[in-house]
N, CA and C of each residue as an Amber inpcrd file, in Angstrom:
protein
   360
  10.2510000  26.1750000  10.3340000  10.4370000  24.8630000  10.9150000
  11.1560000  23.9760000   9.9090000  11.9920000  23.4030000  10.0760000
  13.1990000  22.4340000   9.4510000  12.2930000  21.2840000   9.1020000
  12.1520000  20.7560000   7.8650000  11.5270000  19.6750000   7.4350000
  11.8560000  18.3240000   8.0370000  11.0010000  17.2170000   8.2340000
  11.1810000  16.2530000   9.2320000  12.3340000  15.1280000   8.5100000
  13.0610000  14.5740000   9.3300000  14.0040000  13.8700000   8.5320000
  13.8270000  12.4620000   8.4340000  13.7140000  11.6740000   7.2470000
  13.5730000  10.5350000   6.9090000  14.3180000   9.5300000   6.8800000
  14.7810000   8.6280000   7.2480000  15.8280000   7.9670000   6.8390000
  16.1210000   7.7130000   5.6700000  17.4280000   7.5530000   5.4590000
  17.9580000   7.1580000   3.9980000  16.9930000   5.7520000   3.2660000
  16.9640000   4.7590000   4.1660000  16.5270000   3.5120000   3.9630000
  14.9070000   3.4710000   3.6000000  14.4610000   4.6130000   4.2870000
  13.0430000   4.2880000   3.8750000  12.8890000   5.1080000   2.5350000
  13.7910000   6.3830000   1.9160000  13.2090000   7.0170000   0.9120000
  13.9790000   6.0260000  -0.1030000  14.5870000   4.7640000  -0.4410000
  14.8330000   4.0520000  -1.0250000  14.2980000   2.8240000  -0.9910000
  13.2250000   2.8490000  -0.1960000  12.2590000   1.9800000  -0.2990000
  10.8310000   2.7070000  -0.6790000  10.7750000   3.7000000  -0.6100000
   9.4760000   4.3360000  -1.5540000  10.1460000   4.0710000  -3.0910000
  11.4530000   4.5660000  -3.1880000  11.6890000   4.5010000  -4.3460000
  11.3570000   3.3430000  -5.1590000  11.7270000   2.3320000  -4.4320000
  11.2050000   0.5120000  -5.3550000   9.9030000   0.3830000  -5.5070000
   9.2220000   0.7270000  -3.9720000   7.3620000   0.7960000  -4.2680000
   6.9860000   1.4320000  -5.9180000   7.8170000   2.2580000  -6.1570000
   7.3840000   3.1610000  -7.4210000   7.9120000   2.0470000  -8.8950000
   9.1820000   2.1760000  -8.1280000   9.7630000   1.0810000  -9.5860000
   8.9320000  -0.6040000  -9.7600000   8.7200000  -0.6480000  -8.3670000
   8.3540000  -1.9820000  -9.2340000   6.9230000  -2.0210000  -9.5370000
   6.0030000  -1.1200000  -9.0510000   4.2130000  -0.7210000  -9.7350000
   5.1550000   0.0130000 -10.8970000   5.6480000   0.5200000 -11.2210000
   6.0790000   0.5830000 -12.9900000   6.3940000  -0.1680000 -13.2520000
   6.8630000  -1.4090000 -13.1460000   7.4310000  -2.7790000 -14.0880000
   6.2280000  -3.1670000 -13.9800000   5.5940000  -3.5480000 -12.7390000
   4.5170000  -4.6690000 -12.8590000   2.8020000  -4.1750000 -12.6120000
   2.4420000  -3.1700000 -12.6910000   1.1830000  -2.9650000 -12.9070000
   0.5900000  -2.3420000 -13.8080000  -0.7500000  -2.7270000 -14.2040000
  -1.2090000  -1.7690000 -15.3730000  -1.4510000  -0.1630000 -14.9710000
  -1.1640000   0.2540000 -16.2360000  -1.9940000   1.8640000 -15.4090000
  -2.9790000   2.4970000 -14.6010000  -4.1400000   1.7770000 -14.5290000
  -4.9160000   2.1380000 -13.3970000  -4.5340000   1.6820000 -11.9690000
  -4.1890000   0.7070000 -12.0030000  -3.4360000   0.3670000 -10.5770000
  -2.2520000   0.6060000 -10.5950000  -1.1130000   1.0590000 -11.3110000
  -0.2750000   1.4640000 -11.1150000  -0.5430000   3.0240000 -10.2660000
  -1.2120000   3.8030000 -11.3160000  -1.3660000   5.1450000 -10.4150000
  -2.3300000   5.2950000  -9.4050000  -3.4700000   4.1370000  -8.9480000
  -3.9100000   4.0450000  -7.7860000  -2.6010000   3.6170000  -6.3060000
  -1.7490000   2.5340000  -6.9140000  -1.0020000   1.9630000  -6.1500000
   0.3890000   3.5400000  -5.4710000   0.4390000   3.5450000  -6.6700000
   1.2010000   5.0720000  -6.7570000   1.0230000   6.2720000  -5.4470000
  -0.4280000   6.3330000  -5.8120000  -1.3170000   7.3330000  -4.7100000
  -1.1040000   7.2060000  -3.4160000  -1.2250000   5.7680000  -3.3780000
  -1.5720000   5.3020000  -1.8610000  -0.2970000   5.5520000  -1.4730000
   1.2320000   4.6250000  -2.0160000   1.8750000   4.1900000  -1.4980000
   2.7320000   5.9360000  -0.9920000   2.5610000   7.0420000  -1.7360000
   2.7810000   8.2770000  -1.3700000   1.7640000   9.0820000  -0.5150000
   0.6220000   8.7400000  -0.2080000   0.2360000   9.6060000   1.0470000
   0.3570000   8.3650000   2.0790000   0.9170000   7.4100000   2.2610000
   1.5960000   6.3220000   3.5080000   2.3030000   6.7730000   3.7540000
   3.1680000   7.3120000   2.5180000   4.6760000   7.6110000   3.3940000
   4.8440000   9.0890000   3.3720000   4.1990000   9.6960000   2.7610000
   3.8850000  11.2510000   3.5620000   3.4000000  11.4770000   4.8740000
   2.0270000  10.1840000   5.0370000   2.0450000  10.5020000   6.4030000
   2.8740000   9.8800000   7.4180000   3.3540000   9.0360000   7.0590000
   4.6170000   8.6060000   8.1740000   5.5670000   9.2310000   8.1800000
   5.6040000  10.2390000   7.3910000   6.9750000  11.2160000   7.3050000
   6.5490000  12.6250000   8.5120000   5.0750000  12.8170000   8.0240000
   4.6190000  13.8640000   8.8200000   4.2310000  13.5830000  10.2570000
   4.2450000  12.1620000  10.2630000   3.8910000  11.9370000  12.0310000
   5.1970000  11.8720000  12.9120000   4.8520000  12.2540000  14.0370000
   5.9230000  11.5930000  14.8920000   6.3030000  10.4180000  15.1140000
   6.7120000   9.6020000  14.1440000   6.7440000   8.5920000  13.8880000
   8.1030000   8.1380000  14.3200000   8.0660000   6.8340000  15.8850000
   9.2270000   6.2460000  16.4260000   9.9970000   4.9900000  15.6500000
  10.9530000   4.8810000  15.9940000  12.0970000   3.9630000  15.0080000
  11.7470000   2.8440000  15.0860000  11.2050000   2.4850000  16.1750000
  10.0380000   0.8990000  16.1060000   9.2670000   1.2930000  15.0940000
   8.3770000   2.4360000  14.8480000   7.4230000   2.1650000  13.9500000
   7.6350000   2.5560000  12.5590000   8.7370000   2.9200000  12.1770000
   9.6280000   3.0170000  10.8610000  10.0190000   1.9000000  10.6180000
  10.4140000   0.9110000  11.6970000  10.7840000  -0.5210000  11.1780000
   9.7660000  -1.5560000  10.5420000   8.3890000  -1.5400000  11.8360000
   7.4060000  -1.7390000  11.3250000   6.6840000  -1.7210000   9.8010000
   6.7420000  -0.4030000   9.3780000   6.4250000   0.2780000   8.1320000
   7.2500000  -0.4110000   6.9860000   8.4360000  -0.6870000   7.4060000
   9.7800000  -0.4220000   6.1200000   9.3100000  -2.2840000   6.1540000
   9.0110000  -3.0080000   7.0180000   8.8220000  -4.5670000   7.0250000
   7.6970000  -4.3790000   5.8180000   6.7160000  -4.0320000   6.2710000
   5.2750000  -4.1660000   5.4270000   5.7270000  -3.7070000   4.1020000
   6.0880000  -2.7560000   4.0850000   6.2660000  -2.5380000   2.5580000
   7.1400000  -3.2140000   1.7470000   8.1030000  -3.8730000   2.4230000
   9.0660000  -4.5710000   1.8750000   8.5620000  -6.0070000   0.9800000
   7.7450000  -6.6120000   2.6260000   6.6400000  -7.8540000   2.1630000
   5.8210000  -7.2330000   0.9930000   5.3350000  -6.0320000   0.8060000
   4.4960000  -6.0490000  -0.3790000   5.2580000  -5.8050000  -1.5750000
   6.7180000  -5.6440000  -1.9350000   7.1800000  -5.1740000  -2.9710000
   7.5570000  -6.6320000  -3.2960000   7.7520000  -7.5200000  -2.5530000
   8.5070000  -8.7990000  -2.2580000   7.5310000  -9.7430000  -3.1640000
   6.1290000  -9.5720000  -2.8520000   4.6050000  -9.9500000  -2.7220000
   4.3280000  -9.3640000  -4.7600000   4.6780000  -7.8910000  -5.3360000
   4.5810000  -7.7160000  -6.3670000   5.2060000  -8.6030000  -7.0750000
   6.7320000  -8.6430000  -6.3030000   7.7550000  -9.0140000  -7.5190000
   7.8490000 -10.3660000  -7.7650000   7.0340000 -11.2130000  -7.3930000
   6.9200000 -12.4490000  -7.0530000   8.2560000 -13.2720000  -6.3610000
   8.5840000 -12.3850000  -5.2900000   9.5370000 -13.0660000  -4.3620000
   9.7490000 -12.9580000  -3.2290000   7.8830000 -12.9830000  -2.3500000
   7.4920000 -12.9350000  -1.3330000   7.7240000 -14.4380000  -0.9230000
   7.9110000 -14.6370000   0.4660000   7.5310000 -15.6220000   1.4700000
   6.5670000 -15.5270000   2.0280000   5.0860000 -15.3950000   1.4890000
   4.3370000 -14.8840000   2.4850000   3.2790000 -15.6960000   3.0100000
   3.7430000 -16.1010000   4.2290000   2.2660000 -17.2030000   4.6700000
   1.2240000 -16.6540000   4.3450000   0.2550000 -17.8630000   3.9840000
  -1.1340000 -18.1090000   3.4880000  -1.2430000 -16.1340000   2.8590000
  -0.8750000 -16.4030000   1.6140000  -0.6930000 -14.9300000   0.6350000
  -2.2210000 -14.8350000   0.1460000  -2.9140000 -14.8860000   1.0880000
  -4.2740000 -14.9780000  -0.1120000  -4.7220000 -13.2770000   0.2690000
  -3.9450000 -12.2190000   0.4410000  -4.4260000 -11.1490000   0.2730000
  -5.4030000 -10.3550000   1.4910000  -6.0480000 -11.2550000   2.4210000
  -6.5520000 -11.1720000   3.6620000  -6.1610000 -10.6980000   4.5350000
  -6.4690000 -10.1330000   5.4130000  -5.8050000  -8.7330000   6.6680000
  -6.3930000 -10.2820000   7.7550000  -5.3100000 -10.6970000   8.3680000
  -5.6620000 -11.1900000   9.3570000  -6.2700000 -10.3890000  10.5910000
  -6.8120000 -11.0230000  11.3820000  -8.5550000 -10.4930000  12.3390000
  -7.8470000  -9.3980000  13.1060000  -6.5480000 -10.2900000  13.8070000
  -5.4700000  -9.2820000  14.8370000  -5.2760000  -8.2820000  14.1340000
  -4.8840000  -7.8970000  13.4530000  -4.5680000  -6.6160000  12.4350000
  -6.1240000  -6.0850000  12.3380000  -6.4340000  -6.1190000  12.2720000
  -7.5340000  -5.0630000  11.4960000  -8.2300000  -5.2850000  13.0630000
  -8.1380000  -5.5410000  14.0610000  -8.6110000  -5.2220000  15.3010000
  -7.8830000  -3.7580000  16.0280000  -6.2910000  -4.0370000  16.0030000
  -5.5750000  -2.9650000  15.7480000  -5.4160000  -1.8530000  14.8530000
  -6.4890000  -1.8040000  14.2360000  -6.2930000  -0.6410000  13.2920000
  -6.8940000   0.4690000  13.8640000  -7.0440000   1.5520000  13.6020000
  -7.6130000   2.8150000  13.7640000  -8.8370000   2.9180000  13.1280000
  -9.5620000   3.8840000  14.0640000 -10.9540000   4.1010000  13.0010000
 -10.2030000   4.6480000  10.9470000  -9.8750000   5.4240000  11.3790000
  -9.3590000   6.1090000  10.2780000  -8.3360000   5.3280000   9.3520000
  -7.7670000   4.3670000   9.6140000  -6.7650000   3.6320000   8.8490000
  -8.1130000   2.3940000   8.6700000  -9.1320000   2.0720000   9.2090000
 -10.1870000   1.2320000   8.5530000 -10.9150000   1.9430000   7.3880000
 -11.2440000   3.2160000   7.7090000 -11.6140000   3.9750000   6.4500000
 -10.6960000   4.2390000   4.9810000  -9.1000000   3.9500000   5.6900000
  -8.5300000   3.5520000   3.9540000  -8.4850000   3.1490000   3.8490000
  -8.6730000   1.7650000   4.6170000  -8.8650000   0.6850000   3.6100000
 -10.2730000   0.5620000   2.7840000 -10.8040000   0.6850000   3.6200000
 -12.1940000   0.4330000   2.7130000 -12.2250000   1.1310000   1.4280000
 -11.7280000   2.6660000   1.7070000 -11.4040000   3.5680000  -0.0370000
 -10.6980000   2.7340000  -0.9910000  -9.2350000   2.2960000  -0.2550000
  -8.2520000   1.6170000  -1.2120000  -9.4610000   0.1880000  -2.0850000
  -9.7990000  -0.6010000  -1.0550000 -10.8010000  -1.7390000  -1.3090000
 -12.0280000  -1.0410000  -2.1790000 -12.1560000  -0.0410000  -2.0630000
 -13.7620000   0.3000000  -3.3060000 -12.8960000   0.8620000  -4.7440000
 -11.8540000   1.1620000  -4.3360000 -10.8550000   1.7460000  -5.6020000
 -10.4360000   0.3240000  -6.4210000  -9.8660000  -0.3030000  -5.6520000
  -9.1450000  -1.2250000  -6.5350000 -10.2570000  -2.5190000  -7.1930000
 -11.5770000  -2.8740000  -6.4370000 -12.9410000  -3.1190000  -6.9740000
 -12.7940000  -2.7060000  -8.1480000 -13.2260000  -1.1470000  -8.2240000
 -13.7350000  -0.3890000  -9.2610000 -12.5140000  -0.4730000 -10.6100000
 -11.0560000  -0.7060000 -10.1490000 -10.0600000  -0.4990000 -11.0480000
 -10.1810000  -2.2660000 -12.0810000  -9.9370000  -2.8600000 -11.3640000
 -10.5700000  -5.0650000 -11.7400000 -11.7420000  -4.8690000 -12.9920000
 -12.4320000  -4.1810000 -12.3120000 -13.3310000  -4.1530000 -13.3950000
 -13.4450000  -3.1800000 -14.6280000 -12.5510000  -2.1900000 -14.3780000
 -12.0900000  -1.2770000 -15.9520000 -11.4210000  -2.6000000 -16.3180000
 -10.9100000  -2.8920000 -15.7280000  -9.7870000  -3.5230000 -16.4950000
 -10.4220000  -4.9940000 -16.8540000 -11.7800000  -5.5210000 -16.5450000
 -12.3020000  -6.9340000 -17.0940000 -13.4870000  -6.1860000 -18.1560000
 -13.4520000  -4.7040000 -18.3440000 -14.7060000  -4.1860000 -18.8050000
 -15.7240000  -4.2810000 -18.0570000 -16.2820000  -4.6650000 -16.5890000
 -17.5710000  -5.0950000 -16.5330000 -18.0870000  -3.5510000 -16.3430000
 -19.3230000  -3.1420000 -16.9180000 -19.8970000  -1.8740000 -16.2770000
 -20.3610000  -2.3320000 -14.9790000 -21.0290000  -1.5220000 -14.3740000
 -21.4850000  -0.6200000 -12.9520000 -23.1870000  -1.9180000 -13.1520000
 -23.7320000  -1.4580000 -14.0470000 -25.0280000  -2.1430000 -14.3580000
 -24.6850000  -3.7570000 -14.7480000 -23.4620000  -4.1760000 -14.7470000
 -23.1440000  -5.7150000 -15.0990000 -22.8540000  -6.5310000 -13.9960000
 -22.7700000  -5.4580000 -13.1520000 -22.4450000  -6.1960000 -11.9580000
 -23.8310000  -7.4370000 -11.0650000 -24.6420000  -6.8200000 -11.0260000
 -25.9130000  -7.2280000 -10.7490000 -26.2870000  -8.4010000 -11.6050000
């Protein structure tokens, strides 16, 4: 079976996801950010994924590279999944977030030192 074909535009937009978590994140969130942002676009590569929803995709990620590099427009940026969105989500796309959200928790606090027992 012939490997699925990607557009030009989106594997040059994984490419920046990568470059700019190497300019601008520390190492633990760099290679958490890393992780994610490559099984997203593995699995949008592996789904049957329609050109509406490649556009979709290539928007969001754009806003978040936009959002790193500090040259987002992004109404009320406070980091929050508005209600509509996360009503629309999938069981299973609620379950990464919640991973991504217990990961990047756990990463804040390597990185402020707090232990596990400091939290409390």
């Amino acid at each position: 079976m012939a490997p699925k074909r990607v557009p030009r535009a989106v594997l040059s937009l994984y490419a920046s996801v990568l470059r700019c978590h190497r300019h601008m994140l520390p190492g633990p969130l760099r290679d958490m950010g890393n992780r994610y942002a490559r099984d997203e676009f593995r699995r949008h590569r592996d789904a049957n994924t329609t050109p509406g929803q490649w556009r979709e995709f290539q928007a969001e990620w754009r806003k978040y590279v936009g959002m790193l590099a500090g040259t987002a427009d992004v109404a009320g940026g406070s980091g929050d999944i508005p209600l509509d969105t996360l009503e629309r989500m999938t069981p299973e796309q609620k379950q990464r977030l919640a991973v991504l959200q217990e990961e990047a928790r756990r990463a804040g606090q390597e990185m402020l030192g707090i232990k596990q027992d400091q939290r409390d």
